[in-house]
């Protein structure tokens, strides 16, 4: 029986949505195929707010010691001198950041604002990449939630306002992951070459980039186990490694120095776990890695975006944990910064799989909470301007002593090493101080020799200053004889102390 036109129209309206229609609706894409502008507009607002927050108070606080090393490396006359900086004085920190900062500061100068503004640029780039990855792996609303989760995170703000390589590392890592995913699904020669170049930039920025490349290799291994060849993606990874090979001998030497040369002792001395514990940790980590790479699929989406993110985020810290147990402490939150940023995507993806409504509410709530907390979460300002003023106000002939050697804890401070031969804290001091006071390096690993030098030079000059990275108990052994010298502690914080030393009766 033929139904009236009005009845047929009513049946069309009442017809349940198809799976494709529901998916399109969840993605915020109208049925005419055009992408919704609302997530883009909200993301643009987040990006503008992020730019304002990241740029706020950029030049207010003095540079920290590590930031001063960035300025020192960037001020070198050329690339060859820049390359020698991390090799000789700062193992583990590779050259790419210093080279980019060198050319950036040639245009904008070496002020605190100029040095930190490059980190702001990379941090805003990271926000764009988080959104782009969310669109690539999930949908634009999930991408928006991930961007909101990361944008005002206190850790993201700290990275943006610090003149160090970590914002660049995060940005390069996420850009490489995005390009790898596109090469994996839509192979192309140009994109494959670009992916390889970006991959090589990772370890040239920080040695932790090698672990990220390893995690991406694990992702491609899982594809291979499921019959997916990813030829162009494999070629991109091979190109990345090939481009890093010329630097490999230097990287290996730095790795040995990092592990055995005590430059990581600020993380703590070796813990000397028993063989049984090492075996348990090693086997557990290996089992977890194997399950992540070869375990059965738990997602309906054949691309497995959740597992892919878990592999990319979890494998690098797993390697650091195993290395810390087997060899020497090497785990630091900053080294995992790309994975921390990518965790916003993982959280948004998991929440979206459970409930789109709760994903949106929690992402907005977390962003609001971060904005409330930020004014109370500013790091303690560095004291270098105040210390310099004290020295400048005193005798111009009074020497300033700096301990050479790697910044260490406990008994390892007494282990001879060639780290920072001019004194670790001389670089931030010299960034702010322009006086003529002699700067003298004393061996931080030889308290007796350091004490002898301090007593001799202070006696002849009538006074002096000591800038130390040792704690109160460790520094006592290098301070001069209290019967002949007066020692006044002018400043103390973690890993930094400042003393005024004068002969008694002066």
Coordinates of C-alpha atoms in Angstrom, one line a residue:
X1 CA 0.0 0.0 0.0
X2 CA 1.3 3.4 -0.9
X3 CA 1.8 5.8 2.0
X4 CA 1.1 9.5 1.8
X5 CA 4.2 11.7 1.2
X6 CA 3.8 13.2 4.7
X7 CA 4.0 9.8 6.3
X8 CA 7.0 8.8 4.2
X9 CA 8.7 12.0 5.3
X10 CA 7.9 11.2 9.0
X11 CA 9.4 7.8 8.7
X12 CA 12.6 9.3 7.3
X13 CA 12.8 11.6 10.3
X14 CA 12.3 8.8 12.8
X15 CA 14.8 6.5 11.1
X16 CA 17.8 5.7 13.5
X17 CA 21.1 7.2 12.5
X18 CA 23.5 4.9 10.8
X19 CA 26.9 4.1 12.2
X20 CA 28.5 6.5 9.7
X21 CA 26.1 9.3 10.7
X22 CA 26.9 8.8 14.4
X23 CA 30.6 8.8 13.8
X24 CA 30.3 12.0 11.8
X25 CA 28.2 13.6 14.5
X26 CA 30.7 12.6 17.2
X27 CA 33.5 14.2 15.1
X28 CA 31.6 17.4 14.9
X29 CA 31.4 17.2 11.1
X30 CA 28.0 18.2 9.5
X31 CA 26.5 15.8 7.0
X32 CA 27.5 18.1 4.1
X33 CA 31.1 16.9 4.7
X34 CA 32.5 20.3 5.9
X35 CA 34.5 20.2 9.1
X36 CA 33.0 22.1 12.1
X37 CA 34.6 25.4 12.7
X38 CA 33.7 25.5 16.4
X39 CA 36.7 23.3 17.7
X40 CA 39.1 25.3 15.5
X41 CA 37.7 28.6 16.9
X42 CA 38.0 27.4 20.5
X43 CA 41.5 26.0 19.8
X44 CA 42.5 29.4 18.4
X45 CA 41.4 31.1 21.6
X46 CA 43.4 28.5 23.7
X47 CA 46.4 29.2 21.5
X48 CA 46.1 33.0 22.0
X49 CA 45.7 32.6 25.8
X50 CA 48.6 30.2 25.9
X51 CA 50.8 32.7 24.1
X52 CA 49.9 35.4 26.6
X53 CA 50.5 33.1 29.6
X54 CA 53.8 31.7 28.2
X55 CA 55.1 35.2 27.6
X56 CA 54.2 36.7 30.9
X57 CA 57.1 37.7 33.2
X58 CA 59.7 36.3 30.7
X59 CA 62.4 38.7 31.7
X60 CA 61.5 39.2 35.4
X61 CA 63.5 36.3 36.9
X62 CA 67.2 35.8 36.5
X63 CA 68.5 33.0 34.4
X64 CA 69.1 29.7 36.1
X65 CA 72.5 27.9 35.7
X66 CA 71.3 25.7 32.9
X67 CA 69.7 28.6 31.1
X68 CA 73.0 30.6 31.4
X69 CA 74.7 27.6 29.7
X70 CA 72.3 28.0 26.9
X71 CA 73.2 31.6 26.6
X72 CA 76.9 30.8 26.8
X73 CA 76.7 28.2 24.1
X74 CA 74.6 30.4 21.8
X75 CA 77.1 33.2 22.2
X76 CA 79.9 31.1 20.7
X77 CA 81.4 32.5 17.4
X78 CA 80.4 29.6 15.2
X79 CA 79.0 26.1 14.8
X80 CA 82.3 24.3 15.5
X81 CA 82.7 26.1 18.8
X82 CA 79.0 25.3 19.7
X83 CA 79.5 21.6 18.9
X84 CA 82.4 21.5 21.4
X85 CA 80.3 23.0 24.2
X86 CA 78.2 19.9 25.2
X87 CA 81.0 17.5 24.2
X88 CA 83.5 19.1 26.7
X89 CA 81.2 20.6 29.4
X90 CA 77.6 19.4 29.2
X91 CA 77.3 15.8 28.1
X92 CA 73.9 14.6 27.0
X93 CA 72.8 18.0 25.7
X94 CA 73.2 17.8 21.9
X95 CA 74.0 20.6 19.5
X96 CA 70.9 21.4 17.5
X97 CA 69.2 23.5 20.1
X98 CA 72.4 25.6 20.7
X99 CA 72.9 26.1 17.0
X100 CA 69.3 27.3 16.5
X101 CA 69.5 29.5 19.5
X102 CA 72.8 30.9 18.2
X103 CA 71.2 32.2 15.0
X104 CA 68.0 33.3 16.9
X105 CA 70.0 35.4 19.4
X106 CA 72.1 37.0 16.6
X107 CA 68.8 38.6 15.6
X108 CA 67.1 39.2 18.9
X109 CA 70.0 39.4 21.4
X110 CA 71.0 37.5 24.5
X111 CA 68.7 39.1 27.1
X112 CA 66.5 36.9 29.3
X113 CA 63.4 37.7 27.2
X114 CA 65.2 36.9 23.9
X115 CA 66.6 33.6 25.2
X116 CA 63.3 32.4 26.6
X117 CA 61.1 33.7 23.8
X118 CA 62.3 30.9 21.5
X119 CA 61.0 28.4 24.0
X120 CA 57.6 30.2 23.8
X121 CA 57.6 29.8 20.1
X122 CA 58.3 26.0 20.3
X123 CA 55.7 25.6 23.1
X124 CA 53.0 27.2 21.0
X125 CA 54.1 25.0 18.1
X126 CA 53.7 22.0 20.5
X127 CA 50.1 23.1 21.1
X128 CA 49.4 23.2 17.4
X129 CA 50.9 19.7 17.0
X130 CA 48.9 18.3 19.9
X131 CA 45.8 19.5 18.1
X132 CA 46.9 18.2 14.8
X133 CA 47.8 14.8 16.2
X134 CA 44.4 14.6 17.9
X135 CA 42.7 15.2 14.6
X136 CA 45.0 12.6 12.9
X137 CA 44.5 9.9 15.5
X138 CA 40.9 10.6 16.8
X139 CA 38.7 13.6 15.9
X140 CA 38.7 17.4 16.2
X141 CA 36.8 17.4 19.5
X142 CA 39.3 15.0 21.1
X143 CA 42.1 17.1 19.7
X144 CA 40.6 20.2 21.3
X145 CA 40.3 18.4 24.7
X146 CA 43.9 17.3 24.5
X147 CA 45.1 20.8 23.7
X148 CA 43.1 22.2 26.7
X149 CA 44.6 19.5 29.0
X150 CA 48.2 20.5 27.9
X151 CA 48.0 24.2 27.2
X152 CA 47.9 25.5 30.8
X153 CA 49.5 22.6 32.6
X154 CA 52.1 24.1 35.0
X155 CA 54.8 21.9 33.5
X156 CA 54.0 23.2 30.0
X157 CA 54.2 26.8 31.3
X158 CA 57.6 26.1 33.0
X159 CA 59.0 24.6 29.9
X160 CA 57.8 27.6 27.8
X161 CA 59.4 30.1 30.2
X162 CA 62.8 28.4 30.4
X163 CA 65.7 28.8 28.0
X164 CA 66.5 25.1 27.5
X165 CA 66.1 22.6 24.8
X166 CA 63.0 20.8 26.1
X167 CA 60.3 22.8 24.3
X168 CA 62.2 22.2 21.1
X169 CA 62.6 18.5 21.9
X170 CA 58.8 18.2 22.6
X171 CA 57.9 20.0 19.4
X172 CA 60.3 18.0 17.2
X173 CA 59.2 14.7 18.7
X174 CA 55.5 15.4 18.2
X175 CA 56.1 16.7 14.7
X176 CA 58.0 13.5 13.9
X177 CA 55.3 11.3 15.3
X178 CA 52.7 13.2 13.2
X179 CA 54.7 12.9 10.1
X180 CA 55.4 9.2 10.8
X181 CA 51.7 8.5 11.1
X182 CA 51.0 10.2 7.9
X183 CA 53.8 8.3 6.1
X184 CA 52.6 5.1 7.6
X185 CA 49.0 5.6 6.3
X186 CA 49.7 7.7 3.2
X187 CA 53.3 6.9 1.9
X188 CA 55.2 9.5 -0.1
X189 CA 58.8 10.1 -0.9
X190 CA 58.9 13.8 0.1
X191 CA 57.1 13.1 3.4
X192 CA 59.3 10.1 4.1
X193 CA 62.5 12.3 3.6
X194 CA 61.0 15.0 5.8
X195 CA 60.2 12.4 8.5
X196 CA 63.7 11.0 8.4
X197 CA 65.3 14.5 8.8
X198 CA 63.0 15.3 11.7
X199 CA 63.8 11.9 13.3
X200 CA 67.6 12.7 13.1
X201 CA 66.9 16.1 14.7
X202 CA 65.6 14.3 17.8
X203 CA 68.9 12.8 19.1
X204 CA 70.8 15.9 17.8
X205 CA 68.6 17.9 20.3
X206 CA 68.8 15.4 23.3
X207 CA 70.0 11.9 23.6
X208 CA 66.6 10.9 25.0
X209 CA 65.5 11.2 21.3
X210 CA 67.1 7.8 20.6
X211 CA 64.6 6.2 22.9
X212 CA 61.7 7.9 21.1
X213 CA 63.0 6.5 17.8
X214 CA 63.2 3.1 19.4
X215 CA 59.6 3.4 20.5
X216 CA 58.5 4.3 17.0
X217 CA 60.5 1.3 15.7
X218 CA 58.4 -0.8 18.1
X219 CA 55.2 0.6 16.6
X220 CA 56.3 -0.4 13.1
X221 CA 57.3 -3.9 14.4
X222 CA 53.7 -4.3 15.6
X223 CA 52.5 -3.3 12.2
X224 CA 54.9 -5.9 10.7
X225 CA 53.6 -8.6 13.0
X226 CA 50.1 -7.8 11.8
X227 CA 51.0 -8.0 8.1
X228 CA 51.5 -4.3 7.5
X229 CA 54.9 -3.5 5.9
X230 CA 55.1 0.3 6.3
X231 CA 58.1 0.4 3.8
X232 CA 58.3 4.2 3.6
X233 CA 58.0 4.6 7.4
X234 CA 60.8 2.1 7.9
X235 CA 62.9 4.0 5.3
X236 CA 62.3 7.2 7.3
X237 CA 63.5 5.7 10.5
X238 CA 66.6 4.3 8.7
X239 CA 67.3 7.7 7.3
X240 CA 67.1 9.3 10.7
X241 CA 69.6 6.8 12.2
X242 CA 71.9 7.2 9.1
X243 CA 71.9 11.0 9.5
X244 CA 72.9 10.6 13.2
X245 CA 75.7 8.1 12.6
X246 CA 78.4 10.8 11.9
X247 CA 77.8 12.1 15.4
X248 CA 77.5 8.6 17.0
X249 CA 81.2 8.3 18.2
X250 CA 80.7 11.6 20.2
X251 CA 77.4 10.4 21.5
X252 CA 78.8 7.1 22.7
X253 CA 81.6 8.9 24.5
X254 CA 79.1 11.2 26.1
X255 CA 77.0 8.2 27.1
X256 CA 79.9 6.6 28.8
X257 CA 80.7 9.9 30.6
X258 CA 77.1 10.2 31.6
X259 CA 76.9 6.8 33.1
X260 CA 80.3 6.3 34.5
X261 CA 81.8 9.8 34.7
X262 CA 79.5 11.1 37.5
X263 CA 77.8 13.8 35.6
X264 CA 74.5 12.2 36.5
X265 CA 75.3 12.0 40.2
X266 CA 73.0 14.9 40.9
X267 CA 70.3 12.2 40.5
X268 CA 72.0 10.1 43.1
X269 CA 74.8 7.6 43.4
X270 CA 74.5 4.1 42.1
X271 CA 72.1 2.0 44.2
X272 CA 73.9 -1.3 43.7
X273 CA 70.8 -3.5 43.5
X274 CA 71.3 -7.2 43.9
X275 CA 71.4 -9.5 40.8
X276 CA 68.0 -10.9 41.6
X277 CA 66.4 -7.5 41.7
X278 CA 68.1 -6.6 38.4
X279 CA 66.8 -9.8 36.8
X280 CA 63.2 -9.2 38.0
X281 CA 63.2 -5.6 36.8
X282 CA 64.7 -6.5 33.5
X283 CA 62.4 -9.4 32.8
X284 CA 59.3 -7.5 33.9
X285 CA 60.2 -4.6 31.7
X286 CA 60.9 -6.9 28.8
X287 CA 57.6 -8.7 29.3
X288 CA 55.7 -5.4 29.4
X289 CA 57.4 -4.2 26.2
X290 CA 56.7 -7.4 24.4
X291 CA 53.0 -7.3 25.4
X292 CA 52.7 -3.7 24.3
X293 CA 54.3 -4.5 20.9
X294 CA 52.9 -8.0 20.1
X295 CA 49.9 -8.4 22.4
X296 CA 46.4 -8.9 21.0
X297 CA 44.4 -5.8 20.0
X298 CA 41.9 -4.4 22.5
X299 CA 40.5 -1.6 20.3
X300 CA 37.8 -1.5 17.8
X301 CA 39.7 1.0 15.7
X302 CA 42.1 -0.9 13.5
X303 CA 44.7 1.8 13.7
X304 CA 44.9 1.3 17.5
X305 CA 45.6 4.9 18.4
X306 CA 45.5 4.2 22.2
X307 CA 48.0 1.4 22.1
X308 CA 50.2 3.4 19.7
X309 CA 50.3 6.3 22.2
X310 CA 50.9 4.0 25.1
X311 CA 53.9 2.4 23.3
X312 CA 55.3 5.9 22.4
X313 CA 54.8 7.2 25.9
X314 CA 55.7 4.2 28.1
X315 CA 58.7 2.6 26.4
X316 CA 61.2 5.5 26.9
X317 CA 60.6 5.7 30.7
X318 CA 60.7 1.9 30.9
X319 CA 64.2 2.0 29.4
X320 CA 65.3 4.7 31.8
X321 CA 64.0 2.7 34.8
X322 CA 65.9 -0.4 33.6
X323 CA 69.1 1.6 33.0
X324 CA 68.8 3.2 36.5
X325 CA 68.5 -0.2 38.1
X326 CA 71.2 -1.9 36.0
X327 CA 73.8 0.9 35.7
X328 CA 73.2 4.2 37.3
X329 CA 70.4 6.6 38.2
X330 CA 69.4 8.3 34.9
X331 CA 65.6 9.0 35.3
X332 CA 64.6 12.6 35.2
X333 CA 61.1 14.0 34.4
X334 CA 62.5 16.5 31.9
X335 CA 63.9 13.7 29.7
X336 CA 60.3 12.4 29.4
X337 CA 58.8 15.7 28.4
X338 CA 57.6 14.6 24.9
X339 CA 55.8 11.7 26.4
X340 CA 54.2 13.9 29.1
X341 CA 52.9 16.3 26.4
X342 CA 51.6 13.3 24.4
X343 CA 49.8 12.0 27.5
X344 CA 47.2 14.7 27.0
X345 CA 46.2 12.9 23.8
X346 CA 46.1 9.6 25.6
X347 CA 43.9 11.0 28.4
X348 CA 41.6 12.7 26.0
X349 CA 41.3 9.6 23.8
X350 CA 40.6 7.3 26.8
X351 CA 38.0 9.7 28.3
X352 CA 36.3 10.1 24.8
X353 CA 36.1 6.3 24.5
X354 CA 34.3 6.2 27.9
X355 CA 32.1 9.3 27.6
X356 CA 32.3 12.3 25.2
X357 CA 30.4 14.5 27.7
X358 CA 32.7 13.7 30.6
X359 CA 35.8 14.1 28.4
X360 CA 34.7 17.6 27.5
X361 CA 33.8 18.5 31.1
X362 CA 37.0 17.1 32.6
X363 CA 39.2 18.7 30.0
X364 CA 37.6 22.1 30.6
X365 CA 37.7 21.7 34.3
X366 CA 41.4 20.7 34.3
X367 CA 42.3 23.7 32.2
X368 CA 40.4 26.0 34.6
X369 CA 42.0 24.4 37.6
X370 CA 45.5 25.0 36.0
X371 CA 44.6 28.6 35.4
X372 CA 43.7 29.1 39.0
X373 CA 46.8 27.3 40.3
X374 CA 49.3 29.0 37.9
X375 CA 49.7 32.3 39.9
X376 CA 50.7 30.3 43.0
X377 CA 53.0 27.9 41.2
X378 CA 55.7 30.2 40.0
X379 CA 59.2 28.8 40.6
X380 CA 61.5 30.4 43.1
X381 CA 63.6 33.2 41.4
X382 CA 67.3 32.6 40.9
X383 CA 69.5 34.7 43.1
X384 CA 72.3 35.7 40.6
X385 CA 71.5 39.4 40.4
X386 CA 71.6 39.7 44.2
X387 CA 74.8 37.7 44.5
X388 CA 76.5 39.8 41.8
X389 CA 75.4 43.0 43.5
X390 CA 77.1 41.9 46.8
X391 CA 80.4 41.1 45.0
X392 CA 80.3 44.4 43.0
X393 CA 79.8 46.4 46.3
X394 CA 82.9 44.9 47.8
X395 CA 86.7 45.0 47.1
X396 CA 87.4 44.6 43.4
X397 CA 90.5 42.5 44.2
X398 CA 88.6 39.9 46.2
X399 CA 88.6 36.6 44.2
X400 CA 85.4 34.6 43.6
X401 CA 85.9 30.8 43.9
X402 CA 83.9 28.2 41.8
X403 CA 84.1 24.5 42.3
X404 CA 85.1 22.5 39.2
X405 CA 83.7 19.0 38.4
X406 CA 80.2 17.7 37.9
X407 CA 77.5 18.7 40.3
X408 CA 77.4 15.6 42.6
X409 CA 75.8 14.2 45.7
X410 CA 77.2 12.3 48.6
X411 CA 80.6 10.5 48.4
X412 CA 80.7 10.8 44.6
X413 CA 81.6 14.5 45.0
X414 CA 85.1 13.3 45.9
X415 CA 85.6 11.3 42.7
X416 CA 88.1 13.1 40.3
X417 CA 86.6 14.1 37.0
X418 CA 87.1 16.6 34.2
X419 CA 83.6 18.2 34.2
X420 CA 83.2 21.9 34.1
X421 CA 86.9 22.8 34.5
X422 CA 86.1 26.5 34.9
X423 CA 83.5 25.9 37.7
X424 CA 79.9 25.0 37.0
X425 CA 78.5 28.2 38.5
X426 CA 81.0 30.6 36.8
X427 CA 78.7 30.7 33.7
X428 CA 75.6 32.1 35.3
X429 CA 77.7 34.4 37.5
X430 CA 79.6 35.8 34.5
X431 CA 76.3 36.4 32.6
X432 CA 75.4 39.1 35.2
X433 CA 78.8 40.2 36.6
X434 CA 81.0 42.5 34.6
X435 CA 83.5 43.4 37.4
X436 CA 87.3 42.7 37.5
X437 CA 87.3 40.4 40.5
X438 CA 89.5 37.3 39.7
X439 CA 87.5 34.1 39.1
X440 CA 89.3 31.1 40.4
X441 CA 88.3 27.4 39.8
X442 CA 89.0 25.0 42.8
X443 CA 88.6 21.2 42.5
X444 CA 85.2 20.3 43.8
X445 CA 86.4 16.7 44.1
X446 CA 89.5 17.6 46.2
X447 CA 88.5 19.4 49.4
X448 CA 92.1 19.7 50.7
X449 CA 93.4 21.3 47.6
X450 CA 90.4 23.6 47.4
X451 CA 90.8 24.7 51.0
X452 CA 94.5 25.4 50.5
X453 CA 93.8 27.6 47.5
X454 CA 91.0 29.5 49.2
X455 CA 93.2 30.2 52.3
X456 CA 96.2 31.4 50.2
X457 CA 94.3 33.7 47.9
X458 CA 92.0 35.1 50.5
X459 CA 95.0 35.9 52.8
X460 CA 96.7 37.8 50.0
X461 CA 93.6 39.7 48.8
X462 CA 92.1 40.4 52.2
X463 CA 88.8 38.7 51.4
X464 CA 87.0 36.5 48.9
X465 CA 83.7 34.8 47.9
X466 CA 82.8 31.1 47.4
X467 CA 80.0 30.0 45.1
X468 CA 79.3 26.3 45.9
X469 CA 77.0 23.5 44.7
X470 CA 77.7 21.4 47.8
X471 CA 75.4 20.9 50.7
X472 CA 76.2 22.2 54.2
X473 CA 78.1 19.2 55.4
X474 CA 80.1 18.5 52.2
X475 CA 81.3 22.1 51.9
X476 CA 82.7 22.3 55.4
X477 CA 85.8 20.3 54.4
X478 CA 86.9 22.9 51.9
X479 CA 86.1 26.0 53.9
X480 CA 89.2 27.7 55.5
X481 CA 90.4 27.3 59.1
X482 CA 87.8 29.0 61.3
X483 CA 90.6 30.1 63.7
X484 CA 92.1 32.2 61.0
X485 CA 89.2 33.1 58.7
X486 CA 85.6 34.3 59.2
X487 CA 83.1 32.6 57.0
X488 CA 79.6 34.1 56.6
X489 CA 76.9 32.2 54.6
X490 CA 75.1 34.8 52.6
X491 CA 72.7 32.5 50.7
X492 CA 71.7 28.9 50.6
X493 CA 69.2 26.9 48.5
X494 CA 69.3 23.4 47.1
X495 CA 72.6 22.9 45.2
X496 CA 73.7 26.5 45.6
X497 CA 75.4 28.3 48.5
X498 CA 77.2 31.7 48.7
X499 CA 79.9 32.6 51.3
X500 CA 81.8 35.7 52.2
X501 CA 85.3 34.8 53.5
X502 CA 87.7 37.2 55.2
X503 CA 90.8 36.8 57.4
X504 CA 90.0 37.3 61.1
X505 CA 91.0 40.8 62.1
X506 CA 90.6 42.2 58.6

